[in-house]
mmCIF file of C-alpha atoms in Angstrom:
data_model
loop_
_atom_site.group_PDB
_atom_site.id
_atom_site.type_symbol
_atom_site.label_atom_id
_atom_site.label_comp_id
_atom_site.label_asym_id
_atom_site.label_seq_id
_atom_site.Cartn_x
_atom_site.Cartn_y
_atom_site.Cartn_z
ATOM 1 C CA MET P 1361 23.859 47.872 -4.886
ATOM 2 C CA ILE P 1362 21.666 48.086 -1.794
ATOM 3 C CA TYR P 1363 22.686 46.042 1.238
ATOM 4 C CA LEU P 1364 19.899 45.177 3.696
ATOM 5 C CA ASP P 1365 21.221 41.957 5.241
ATOM 6 C CA ASN P 1366 22.895 43.528 8.266
ATOM 7 C CA ALA P 1367 21.780 40.757 10.636
ATOM 8 C CA ALA P 1368 24.100 38.464 8.662
ATOM 9 C CA THR P 1369 27.037 40.871 8.748
ATOM 10 C CA THR P 1370 27.597 44.618 8.718
ATOM 11 C CA PRO P 1371 29.945 46.886 6.765
ATOM 12 C CA MET P 1372 32.897 47.908 8.904
ATOM 13 C CA SER P 1373 32.730 51.381 10.405
ATOM 14 C CA SER P 1374 35.367 54.000 9.612
ATOM 15 C CA ALA P 1375 36.238 54.009 13.318
ATOM 16 C CA ALA P 1376 37.077 50.305 13.210
ATOM 17 C CA ILE P 1377 39.031 50.536 9.960
ATOM 18 C CA SER P 1378 41.063 53.502 11.193
ATOM 19 C CA ALA P 1379 41.906 51.854 14.515
ATOM 20 C CA MET P 1380 42.893 48.580 12.858
ATOM 21 C CA THR P 1381 45.045 50.304 10.244
ATOM 22 C CA GLN P 1382 47.009 52.123 12.906
ATOM 23 C CA VAL P 1383 47.688 49.051 15.034
ATOM 24 C CA MET P 1384 48.654 46.949 11.986
ATOM 25 C CA GLN P 1385 51.205 49.563 11.024
ATOM 26 C CA GLU P 1386 52.575 50.392 14.467
ATOM 27 C CA THR P 1387 51.886 47.544 16.921
ATOM 28 C CA TYR P 1388 52.754 44.263 15.244
ATOM 29 C CA GLY P 1389 54.476 42.483 18.117
ATOM 30 C CA ASN P 1390 53.178 39.350 19.833
ATOM 31 C CA PRO P 1391 51.465 40.396 23.098
ATOM 32 C CA SER P 1392 53.080 37.412 24.821
ATOM 33 C CA SER P 1393 56.650 38.387 23.884
ATOM 34 C CA ILE P 1394 58.782 40.004 26.582
ATOM 35 C CA HIS P 1395 60.788 42.345 24.343
ATOM 36 C CA GLY P 1396 59.820 45.944 23.611
ATOM 37 C CA HIS P 1397 57.610 45.202 20.630
ATOM 38 C CA GLY P 1398 55.795 42.528 22.605
ATOM 39 C CA ARG P 1399 55.338 44.762 25.622
ATOM 40 C CA GLN P 1400 53.881 47.469 23.403
ATOM 41 C CA ALA P 1401 51.394 44.985 21.950
ATOM 42 C CA GLY P 1402 50.608 43.641 25.422
ATOM 43 C CA LYS P 1403 49.874 47.141 26.669
ATOM 44 C CA CYS P 1404 47.572 47.730 23.704
ATOM 45 C CA LEU P 1405 45.768 44.451 24.432
ATOM 46 C CA ARG P 1406 45.299 45.277 28.110
ATOM 47 C CA GLU P 1407 43.920 48.716 27.280
ATOM 48 C CA ALA P 1408 41.476 47.249 24.759
ATOM 49 C CA ARG P 1409 40.231 44.687 27.284
ATOM 50 C CA GLN P 1410 39.841 47.377 29.918
ATOM 51 C CA GLU P 1411 37.932 49.647 27.535
ATOM 52 C CA LEU P 1412 35.616 46.837 26.451
ATOM 53 C CA ALA P 1413 34.980 45.885 30.071
ATOM 54 C CA GLY P 1414 34.083 49.495 30.820
ATOM 55 C CA LEU P 1415 31.534 49.521 27.993
ATOM 56 C CA LEU P 1416 29.867 46.501 29.617
ATOM 57 C CA GLY P 1417 30.073 47.796 33.169
ATOM 58 C CA THR P 1418 32.359 45.011 34.295
ATOM 59 C CA LYS P 1419 36.038 44.276 35.027
ATOM 60 C CA PRO P 1420 38.725 43.241 32.504
ATOM 61 C CA GLN P 1421 39.161 39.773 33.996
ATOM 62 C CA HIS P 1422 35.621 38.919 32.875
ATOM 63 C CA ILE P 1423 36.379 39.519 29.176
ATOM 64 C CA PHE P 1424 37.712 36.696 26.999
ATOM 65 C CA PHE P 1425 38.514 37.329 23.336
ATOM 66 C CA THR P 1426 37.332 34.661 20.878
ATOM 67 C CA SER P 1427 36.946 34.218 17.131
ATOM 68 C CA GLY P 1428 33.286 35.248 17.244
ATOM 69 C CA GLY P 1429 29.812 34.368 18.451
ATOM 70 C CA THR P 1430 29.985 30.697 17.560
ATOM 71 C CA GLU P 1431 33.143 30.101 19.568
ATOM 72 C CA SER P 1432 31.816 32.161 22.469
ATOM 73 C CA ASN P 1433 28.595 30.145 22.544
ATOM 74 C CA ASN P 1434 30.431 26.827 22.336
ATOM 75 C CA THR P 1435 32.887 27.847 25.045
ATOM 76 C CA ALA P 1436 30.174 28.908 27.457
ATOM 77 C CA ILE P 1437 27.799 26.004 26.847
ATOM 78 C CA ILE P 1438 30.203 23.094 26.474
ATOM 79 C CA GLY P 1439 32.881 24.478 28.778
ATOM 80 C CA TYR P 1440 30.510 25.166 31.646
ATOM 81 C CA CYS P 1441 28.387 22.029 31.324
ATOM 82 C CA LEU P 1442 31.310 19.632 31.149
ATOM 83 C CA ARG P 1443 32.934 21.308 34.160
ATOM 84 C CA HIS P 1444 29.712 20.991 36.224
ATOM 85 C CA GLN P 1445 28.129 17.781 34.961
ATOM 86 C CA ASN P 1446 28.591 16.212 38.393
ATOM 87 C CA ARG P 1447 25.941 18.653 39.704
ATOM 88 C CA GLY P 1448 23.389 17.849 37.028
ATOM 89 C CA LYS P 1449 22.891 17.285 33.329
ATOM 90 C CA HIS P 1450 19.803 19.323 32.537
ATOM 91 C CA ILE P 1451 19.864 22.314 30.180
ATOM 92 C CA ILE P 1452 17.075 24.723 29.238
ATOM 93 C CA THR P 1453 17.011 26.597 25.949
ATOM 94 C CA THR P 1454 14.466 27.754 23.371
ATOM 95 C CA ALA P 1455 13.352 26.539 19.960
ATOM 96 C CA ILE P 1456 14.237 29.879 18.350
ATOM 97 C CA GLU P 1457 17.944 29.895 19.215
ATOM 98 C CA HIS P 1458 20.706 30.198 16.642
ATOM 99 C CA HIS P 1459 22.279 26.926 15.517
ATOM 100 C CA ALA P 1460 25.463 28.020 17.332
ATOM 101 C CA VAL P 1461 23.525 27.398 20.570
ATOM 102 C CA LEU P 1462 21.299 24.491 19.568
ATOM 103 C CA GLU P 1463 24.096 22.365 18.091
ATOM 104 C CA PRO P 1464 26.523 22.582 21.056
ATOM 105 C CA ILE P 1465 23.636 21.519 23.292
ATOM 106 C CA GLU P 1466 22.826 18.674 20.907
ATOM 107 C CA TYR P 1467 26.489 17.657 21.081
ATOM 108 C CA LEU P 1468 26.260 17.427 24.875
ATOM 109 C CA VAL P 1469 23.046 15.420 24.678
ATOM 110 C CA GLU P 1470 24.371 12.934 22.133
ATOM 111 C CA ASN P 1471 27.876 12.479 23.543
ATOM 112 C CA PHE P 1472 27.619 13.062 27.290
ATOM 113 C CA GLY P 1473 24.065 12.091 28.229
ATOM 114 C CA PHE P 1474 22.735 15.575 28.962
ATOM 115 C CA GLU P 1475 19.004 16.302 28.871
ATOM 116 C CA VAL P 1476 17.535 19.422 27.325
ATOM 117 C CA THR P 1477 14.188 21.162 27.678
ATOM 118 C CA ILE P 1478 13.475 23.245 24.585
ATOM 119 C CA LEU P 1479 10.926 25.977 25.227
ATOM 120 C CA LYS P 1480 8.575 26.741 22.348
ATOM 121 C CA PRO P 1481 7.197 30.255 21.760
ATOM 122 C CA GLU P 1482 3.732 30.992 23.088
ATOM 123 C CA ASN P 1483 2.081 33.572 20.815
ATOM 124 C CA GLN P 1484 5.541 34.209 19.312
ATOM 125 C CA GLU P 1485 6.951 34.938 22.792
ATOM 126 C CA ILE P 1486 9.316 33.217 25.215
ATOM 127 C CA THR P 1487 8.465 34.128 28.816
ATOM 128 C CA ALA P 1488 10.290 34.053 32.126
ATOM 129 C CA ASP P 1489 7.469 31.892 33.497
ATOM 130 C CA GLN P 1490 8.292 29.218 30.930
ATOM 131 C CA VAL P 1491 11.860 29.151 32.191
ATOM 132 C CA LYS P 1492 10.714 29.103 35.815
ATOM 133 C CA HIS P 1493 8.398 26.137 35.247
ATOM 134 C CA ALA P 1494 11.076 24.212 33.336
ATOM 135 C CA LEU P 1495 13.690 24.499 36.097
ATOM 136 C CA ARG P 1496 14.698 21.303 37.873
ATOM 137 C CA GLU P 1497 17.082 20.544 40.704
ATOM 138 C CA ASP P 1498 19.587 19.192 38.186
ATOM 139 C CA THR P 1499 19.359 22.188 35.822
ATOM 140 C CA ILE P 1500 22.871 23.604 35.460
ATOM 141 C CA LEU P 1501 22.495 25.945 32.474
ATOM 142 C CA VAL P 1502 19.845 28.129 30.871
ATOM 143 C CA SER P 1503 20.775 29.497 27.447
ATOM 144 C CA THR P 1504 18.676 32.055 25.578
ATOM 145 C CA MET P 1505 19.319 34.715 22.977
ATOM 146 C CA TYR P 1506 18.816 38.419 23.669
ATOM 147 C CA VAL P 1507 17.379 39.344 20.269
ATOM 148 C CA ASN P 1508 16.226 36.854 17.673
ATOM 149 C CA ASN P 1509 18.317 37.061 14.538
ATOM 150 C CA GLU P 1510 15.430 36.250 12.189
ATOM 151 C CA THR P 1511 12.538 38.269 13.631
ATOM 152 C CA GLY P 1512 14.143 40.944 15.829
ATOM 153 C CA THR P 1513 12.021 39.822 18.777
ATOM 154 C CA LEU P 1514 13.408 40.738 22.198
ATOM 155 C CA LEU P 1515 13.508 38.046 24.852
ATOM 156 C CA PRO P 1516 12.824 38.990 28.518
ATOM 157 C CA ILE P 1517 16.455 38.765 29.616
ATOM 158 C CA ALA P 1518 16.095 40.817 32.803
ATOM 159 C CA GLU P 1519 13.038 38.832 33.919
ATOM 160 C CA ILE P 1520 14.717 35.495 33.244
ATOM 161 C CA GLY P 1521 17.826 36.686 35.073
ATOM 162 C CA GLU P 1522 15.678 37.608 38.056
ATOM 163 C CA VAL P 1523 14.061 34.153 38.100
ATOM 164 C CA LEU P 1524 17.465 32.480 38.005
ATOM 165 C CA ARG P 1525 18.878 34.492 40.912
ATOM 166 C CA GLU P 1526 17.008 32.074 43.175
ATOM 167 C CA HIS P 1527 18.439 28.982 41.420
ATOM 168 C CA PRO P 1528 22.049 27.736 41.267
ATOM 169 C CA THR P 1529 21.942 27.335 37.475
ATOM 170 C CA ALA P 1530 24.140 29.487 35.252
ATOM 171 C CA TYR P 1531 22.611 31.843 32.672
ATOM 172 C CA HIS P 1532 24.121 32.145 29.199
ATOM 173 C CA VAL P 1533 22.880 34.841 26.810
ATOM 174 C CA ASP P 1534 23.644 34.852 23.102
ATOM 175 C CA ALA P 1535 23.716 38.627 22.610
ATOM 176 C CA VAL P 1536 25.142 38.589 19.086
ATOM 177 C CA GLN P 1537 22.223 40.598 17.653
ATOM 178 C CA ALA P 1538 21.942 42.919 20.663
ATOM 179 C CA VAL P 1539 25.463 44.166 21.389
ATOM 180 C CA GLY P 1540 25.992 47.580 19.814
ATOM 181 C CA LYS P 1541 22.246 48.165 19.533
ATOM 182 C CA LEU P 1542 21.330 48.184 23.221
ATOM 183 C CA GLU P 1543 23.131 49.165 26.398
ATOM 184 C CA ILE P 1544 23.962 45.837 28.023
ATOM 185 C CA LEU P 1545 25.278 45.485 31.563
ATOM 186 C CA PRO P 1546 25.494 41.723 32.191
ATOM 187 C CA GLU P 1547 26.140 41.981 35.917
ATOM 188 C CA GLU P 1548 22.981 44.004 36.465
ATOM 189 C CA LEU P 1549 20.969 41.552 34.357
ATOM 190 C CA GLY P 1550 22.098 38.462 36.260
ATOM 191 C CA ILE P 1551 23.961 37.048 33.260
ATOM 192 C CA ASP P 1552 26.816 34.592 33.856
ATOM 193 C CA PHE P 1553 27.957 34.250 30.230
ATOM 194 C CA LEU P 1554 27.364 36.614 27.324
ATOM 195 C CA SER P 1555 28.439 36.041 23.715
ATOM 196 C CA ALA P 1556 29.103 38.695 21.074
ATOM 197 C CA SER P 1557 30.544 38.936 17.561
ATOM 198 C CA ALA P 1558 32.191 42.070 16.177
ATOM 199 C CA HIS P 1559 31.002 41.796 12.590
ATOM 200 C CA LYS P 1560 27.394 42.231 13.751
ATOM 201 C CA PHE P 1561 28.145 45.756 15.021
ATOM 202 C CA HIS P 1562 30.377 47.143 12.246
ATOM 203 C CA GLY P 1563 33.589 45.520 13.417
ATOM 204 C CA PRO P 1564 35.810 42.962 11.635
ATOM 205 C CA LYS P 1565 34.912 39.336 11.042
ATOM 206 C CA GLY P 1566 36.656 36.565 12.940
ATOM 207 C CA ILE P 1567 36.678 38.268 16.339
ATOM 208 C CA GLY P 1568 34.270 38.325 19.257
ATOM 209 C CA PHE P 1569 34.213 38.102 23.005
ATOM 210 C CA LEU P 1570 32.757 36.113 25.841
ATOM 211 C CA TYR P 1571 31.795 37.814 29.080
ATOM 212 C CA ALA P 1572 32.145 35.282 31.894
ATOM 213 C CA ALA P 1573 31.335 36.038 35.515
ATOM 214 C CA SER P 1574 34.041 33.574 36.578
ATOM 215 C CA THR P 1575 36.653 31.255 35.064
ATOM 216 C CA ASP P 1576 34.708 28.217 36.265
ATOM 217 C CA PHE P 1577 34.480 26.566 32.851
ATOM 218 C CA ASP P 1578 36.611 24.177 30.830
ATOM 219 C CA SER P 1579 38.762 25.273 27.924
ATOM 220 C CA TYR P 1580 38.881 23.245 24.735
ATOM 221 C CA LEU P 1581 41.718 25.160 23.052
ATOM 222 C CA HIS P 1582 45.077 24.165 24.517
ATOM 223 C CA GLY P 1583 48.647 25.112 23.725
ATOM 224 C CA GLY P 1584 49.173 28.456 25.410
ATOM 225 C CA ASP P 1585 48.338 30.525 28.485
ATOM 226 C CA GLN P 1586 46.488 33.332 26.722
ATOM 227 C CA GLU P 1587 43.108 34.588 27.956
ATOM 228 C CA GLN P 1588 43.688 33.419 31.517
ATOM 229 C CA LYS P 1589 44.505 29.933 30.166
ATOM 230 C CA LYS P 1590 40.959 29.679 28.758
ATOM 231 C CA ARG P 1591 41.678 30.291 25.078
ATOM 232 C CA ALA P 1592 45.102 29.310 23.802
ATOM 233 C CA GLY P 1593 46.502 31.101 20.772
ATOM 234 C CA THR P 1594 48.071 34.441 19.929
ATOM 235 C CA GLU P 1595 45.488 37.191 20.271
ATOM 236 C CA ASN P 1596 44.325 38.828 17.045
ATOM 237 C CA LEU P 1597 45.282 42.319 18.179
ATOM 238 C CA PRO P 1598 44.225 44.317 15.072
ATOM 239 C CA ALA P 1599 40.784 42.680 15.080
ATOM 240 C CA ILE P 1600 40.398 43.195 18.836
ATOM 241 C CA ILE P 1601 41.230 46.881 18.470
ATOM 242 C CA GLY P 1602 38.792 47.178 15.576
ATOM 243 C CA MET P 1603 36.055 45.454 17.557
ATOM 244 C CA VAL P 1604 36.439 47.748 20.556
ATOM 245 C CA ALA P 1605 36.517 50.847 18.328
ATOM 246 C CA ALA P 1606 33.367 49.714 16.501
ATOM 247 C CA LEU P 1607 31.476 49.010 19.719
ATOM 248 C CA LYS P 1608 32.539 52.289 21.307
ATOM 249 C CA ASP P 1609 31.379 54.152 18.199
ATOM 250 C CA ASP P 1610 28.024 52.356 18.172
ATOM 251 C CA LEU P 1611 27.394 52.985 21.857
ATOM 252 C CA GLU P 1612 28.302 56.661 21.534
ATOM 253 C CA HIS P 1613 25.575 56.959 18.890
ATOM 254 C CA LEU P 1614 23.196 54.429 20.443
ATOM 255 C CA GLU P 1615 20.114 56.647 20.631
ATOM 256 C CA SER P 1616 20.536 58.369 17.267
ATOM 257 C CA ASN P 1617 21.254 55.042 15.544
ATOM 258 C CA PHE P 1618 18.135 53.497 17.052
ATOM 259 C CA GLU P 1619 15.978 56.453 16.027
ATOM 260 C CA LYS P 1620 17.347 56.439 12.481
ATOM 261 C CA VAL P 1621 16.792 52.711 11.972
ATOM 262 C CA GLN P 1622 13.302 52.959 13.469
ATOM 263 C CA LYS P 1623 12.520 55.795 11.055
ATOM 264 C CA LEU P 1624 13.842 53.803 8.107
ATOM 265 C CA GLN P 1625 11.696 50.797 8.999
ATOM 266 C CA LYS P 1626 8.567 52.925 9.373
ATOM 267 C CA MET P 1627 9.295 54.631 6.080
ATOM 268 C CA PHE P 1628 9.639 51.294 4.309
ATOM 269 C CA LEU P 1629 6.346 49.999 5.710
ATOM 270 C CA ALA P 1630 4.596 53.240 4.771
ATOM 271 C CA GLU P 1631 5.919 52.886 1.210
ATOM 272 C CA MET P 1632 4.508 49.348 1.152
ATOM 273 C CA GLY P 1633 0.967 50.706 1.460
ATOM 274 C CA GLY P 1634 -1.413 48.815 -0.803
ATOM 275 C CA VAL P 1635 0.691 45.628 -0.747
ATOM 276 C CA ASN P 1636 -0.679 42.536 0.967
ATOM 277 C CA TYR P 1637 1.886 41.599 3.630
ATOM 278 C CA TYR P 1638 2.198 40.426 7.234
ATOM 279 C CA LEU P 1639 4.927 40.758 9.874
ATOM 280 C CA ASN P 1640 6.505 37.928 11.831
ATOM 281 C CA GLN P 1641 7.413 39.352 15.222
ATOM 282 C CA GLY P 1642 6.613 39.393 18.919
ATOM 283 C CA LYS P 1643 5.292 42.211 21.069
ATOM 284 C CA LYS P 1644 8.733 43.728 21.712
ATOM 285 C CA ASN P 1645 11.145 44.014 18.794
ATOM 286 C CA LEU P 1646 14.262 45.861 17.736
ATOM 287 C CA PRO P 1647 13.735 47.885 14.545
ATOM 288 C CA TYR P 1648 17.006 46.591 13.084
ATOM 289 C CA VAL P 1649 15.352 43.360 11.911
ATOM 290 C CA LEU P 1650 12.049 43.173 10.026
ATOM 291 C CA ASN P 1651 10.656 39.776 9.061
ATOM 292 C CA ILE P 1652 7.950 40.298 6.468
ATOM 293 C CA GLY P 1653 5.847 37.853 4.466
ATOM 294 C CA PHE P 1654 3.903 38.195 1.225
ATOM 295 C CA PRO P 1655 0.987 35.767 0.758
ATOM 296 C CA GLY P 1656 1.390 33.610 -2.308
ATOM 297 C CA GLN P 1657 4.970 34.760 -2.991
ATOM 298 C CA ARG P 1658 7.833 32.238 -2.818
ATOM 299 C CA ASN P 1659 10.646 33.738 -0.789
ATOM 300 C CA ASP P 1660 13.405 32.007 -2.766
ATOM 301 C CA LEU P 1661 12.190 33.532 -6.033
ATOM 302 C CA LEU P 1662 11.709 36.885 -4.331
ATOM 303 C CA LEU P 1663 15.338 36.874 -3.134
ATOM 304 C CA LEU P 1664 16.528 35.997 -6.632
ATOM 305 C CA ARG P 1665 14.531 38.772 -8.253
ATOM 306 C CA LEU P 1666 15.749 41.337 -5.729
ATOM 307 C CA ASP P 1667 19.345 40.171 -6.150
ATOM 308 C CA LEU P 1668 19.054 40.694 -9.905
ATOM 309 C CA GLU P 1669 18.001 44.255 -9.113
ATOM 310 C CA GLY P 1670 21.065 44.737 -6.908
ATOM 311 C CA ILE P 1671 19.251 44.462 -3.552
ATOM 312 C CA SER P 1672 20.517 42.068 -0.879
ATOM 313 C CA ILE P 1673 18.149 40.719 1.761
ATOM 314 C CA SER P 1674 17.720 37.176 3.127
ATOM 315 C CA THR P 1675 15.293 34.647 4.551
ATOM 316 C CA GLY P 1676 17.031 34.380 7.923
ATOM 317 C CA SER P 1677 20.224 32.902 9.310
ATOM 318 C CA ALA P 1678 23.199 33.156 6.965
ATOM 319 C CA CYS P 1679 25.038 30.413 8.837
ATOM 320 C CA THR P 1680 23.201 27.787 6.783
ATOM 321 C CA ALA P 1681 24.151 29.803 3.713
ATOM 322 C CA GLY P 1682 24.127 28.653 0.135
ATOM 323 C CA ILE P 1683 20.539 27.448 -0.022
ATOM 324 C CA VAL P 1684 17.198 28.762 1.166
ATOM 325 C CA GLN P 1685 16.136 26.538 4.042
ATOM 326 C CA VAL P 1686 12.912 26.495 6.019
ATOM 327 C CA SER P 1687 13.296 28.737 9.057
ATOM 328 C CA HIS P 1688 13.299 26.754 12.290
ATOM 329 C CA VAL P 1689 12.382 30.002 14.066
ATOM 330 C CA LEU P 1690 9.203 30.587 12.053
ATOM 331 C CA GLN P 1691 8.467 26.882 12.250
ATOM 332 C CA ALA P 1692 8.578 27.063 16.051
ATOM 333 C CA CYS P 1693 6.391 30.171 16.070
ATOM 334 C CA TYR P 1694 3.776 29.260 13.476
ATOM 335 C CA GLY P 1695 3.936 25.497 12.911
ATOM 336 C CA GLU P 1696 5.418 23.175 10.333
ATOM 337 C CA ASP P 1697 2.593 23.653 7.823
ATOM 338 C CA SER P 1698 2.415 27.433 7.917
ATOM 339 C CA PRO P 1699 2.750 29.126 4.509
ATOM 340 C CA ARG P 1700 4.838 31.770 6.295
ATOM 341 C CA LEU P 1701 7.806 29.389 6.106
ATOM 342 C CA HIS P 1702 7.956 29.828 2.331
ATOM 343 C CA GLU P 1703 6.670 33.394 2.004
ATOM 344 C CA SER P 1704 8.777 35.340 4.511
ATOM 345 C CA VAL P 1705 11.980 37.333 4.044
ATOM 346 C CA ARG P 1706 14.211 39.272 6.414
ATOM 347 C CA VAL P 1707 15.094 42.915 5.882
ATOM 348 C CA SER P 1708 17.814 43.902 8.354
ATOM 349 C CA ILE P 1709 18.688 47.577 8.557
ATOM 350 C CA SER P 1710 21.780 49.485 9.665
ATOM 351 C CA PRO P 1711 22.328 53.173 10.462
ATOM 352 C CA GLN P 1712 24.432 53.238 7.305
ATOM 353 C CA ASN P 1713 21.331 52.640 5.166
ATOM 354 C CA THR P 1714 19.485 55.587 3.635
ATOM 355 C CA GLU P 1715 15.902 56.691 3.114
ATOM 356 C CA GLN P 1716 16.300 56.353 -0.650
ATOM 357 C CA GLU P 1717 17.407 52.733 -0.261
ATOM 358 C CA MET P 1718 14.248 51.901 1.695
ATOM 359 C CA ILE P 1719 12.103 53.634 -0.907
ATOM 360 C CA THR P 1720 13.870 51.734 -3.691
ATOM 361 C CA LEU P 1721 13.337 48.412 -1.887
ATOM 362 C CA ALA P 1722 9.614 49.098 -1.480
ATOM 363 C CA LYS P 1723 9.265 50.206 -5.097
ATOM 364 C CA THR P 1724 11.093 47.133 -6.372
ATOM 365 C CA LEU P 1725 9.014 44.785 -4.219
ATOM 366 C CA LYS P 1726 5.837 46.374 -5.557
ATOM 367 C CA GLU P 1727 7.018 45.878 -9.119
ATOM 368 C CA ILE P 1728 7.854 42.217 -8.442
ATOM 369 C CA ILE P 1729 4.722 41.382 -6.458
ATOM 370 C CA GLY P 1730 2.413 43.560 -8.494
ATOM 371 C CA GLY P 1731 1.127 45.676 -5.602
#
């Protein structure tokens, strides 16, 4: 079996598994309990928050543990906008965002009368100038992703952050596909909220975090004082420890991981010589995600044939899983009638993949397509 759908989820690292195993065996108390077992768990939780904050160049009070990227996005978008709706009800986002950003914004529009400006890619790119021109006096939130989950395209986060320094709006960044692959220092980038999910960087599923520059947002989980009263519920300590261990491991090998994945992508494309294909991407991309199309080839049948050969790739977001749907990202980039919508697949690579796996993928694709 060859797994090349790492943008959907990644295998857990040995560092994460080891750290989680130890805490599950030794530190099983409730961090909120005042007895010895609870204090031990509380100490472990505080140390994990402090270590994670250090990896992001910030302070522990800016880190809030959540169940993952979706909850982090919802908390930032809905929590901030409802708290500040008296200042304005205008939101800016992009047409290539994950549904975990687009749907919370749609919820605010439909239920609370917010307005949204959705920026469309220009030559497959979102620019800081687009954001600047869309700003209004009543704009209270700009929400963009850091790296697109379907194409690997990098958005100009630093440039957008610089534009927004002169405007009172808050800036939310969905960094789910970027954390663990890039060094990210939200305070330097002018980011007010940043969302991340552990299972995208070799940590466990069901855990993530939200960086928040302040606690000036509403909570929608009530029933406890955890997470500075912003996220009620007993903290998932084993998963938190696993997440921090996975991120620390990734960042310690940041450069070598990047170089390996870049090499694997180049090797795959070299092996595809002689095959008619095109790439769906912008000018700046991370090598971890490769969106590739084959003229005249139906992507649903291609996925099925590859799966029968024991190779797992996808067409894009796994959060609409179960059926192959038209990509709203490619639709925004290339138009509703583009054949790319039905010909393109996503190959997402991890440092755990091997050269032989990339060669096997290319060979199998050639056999299927007839190149």
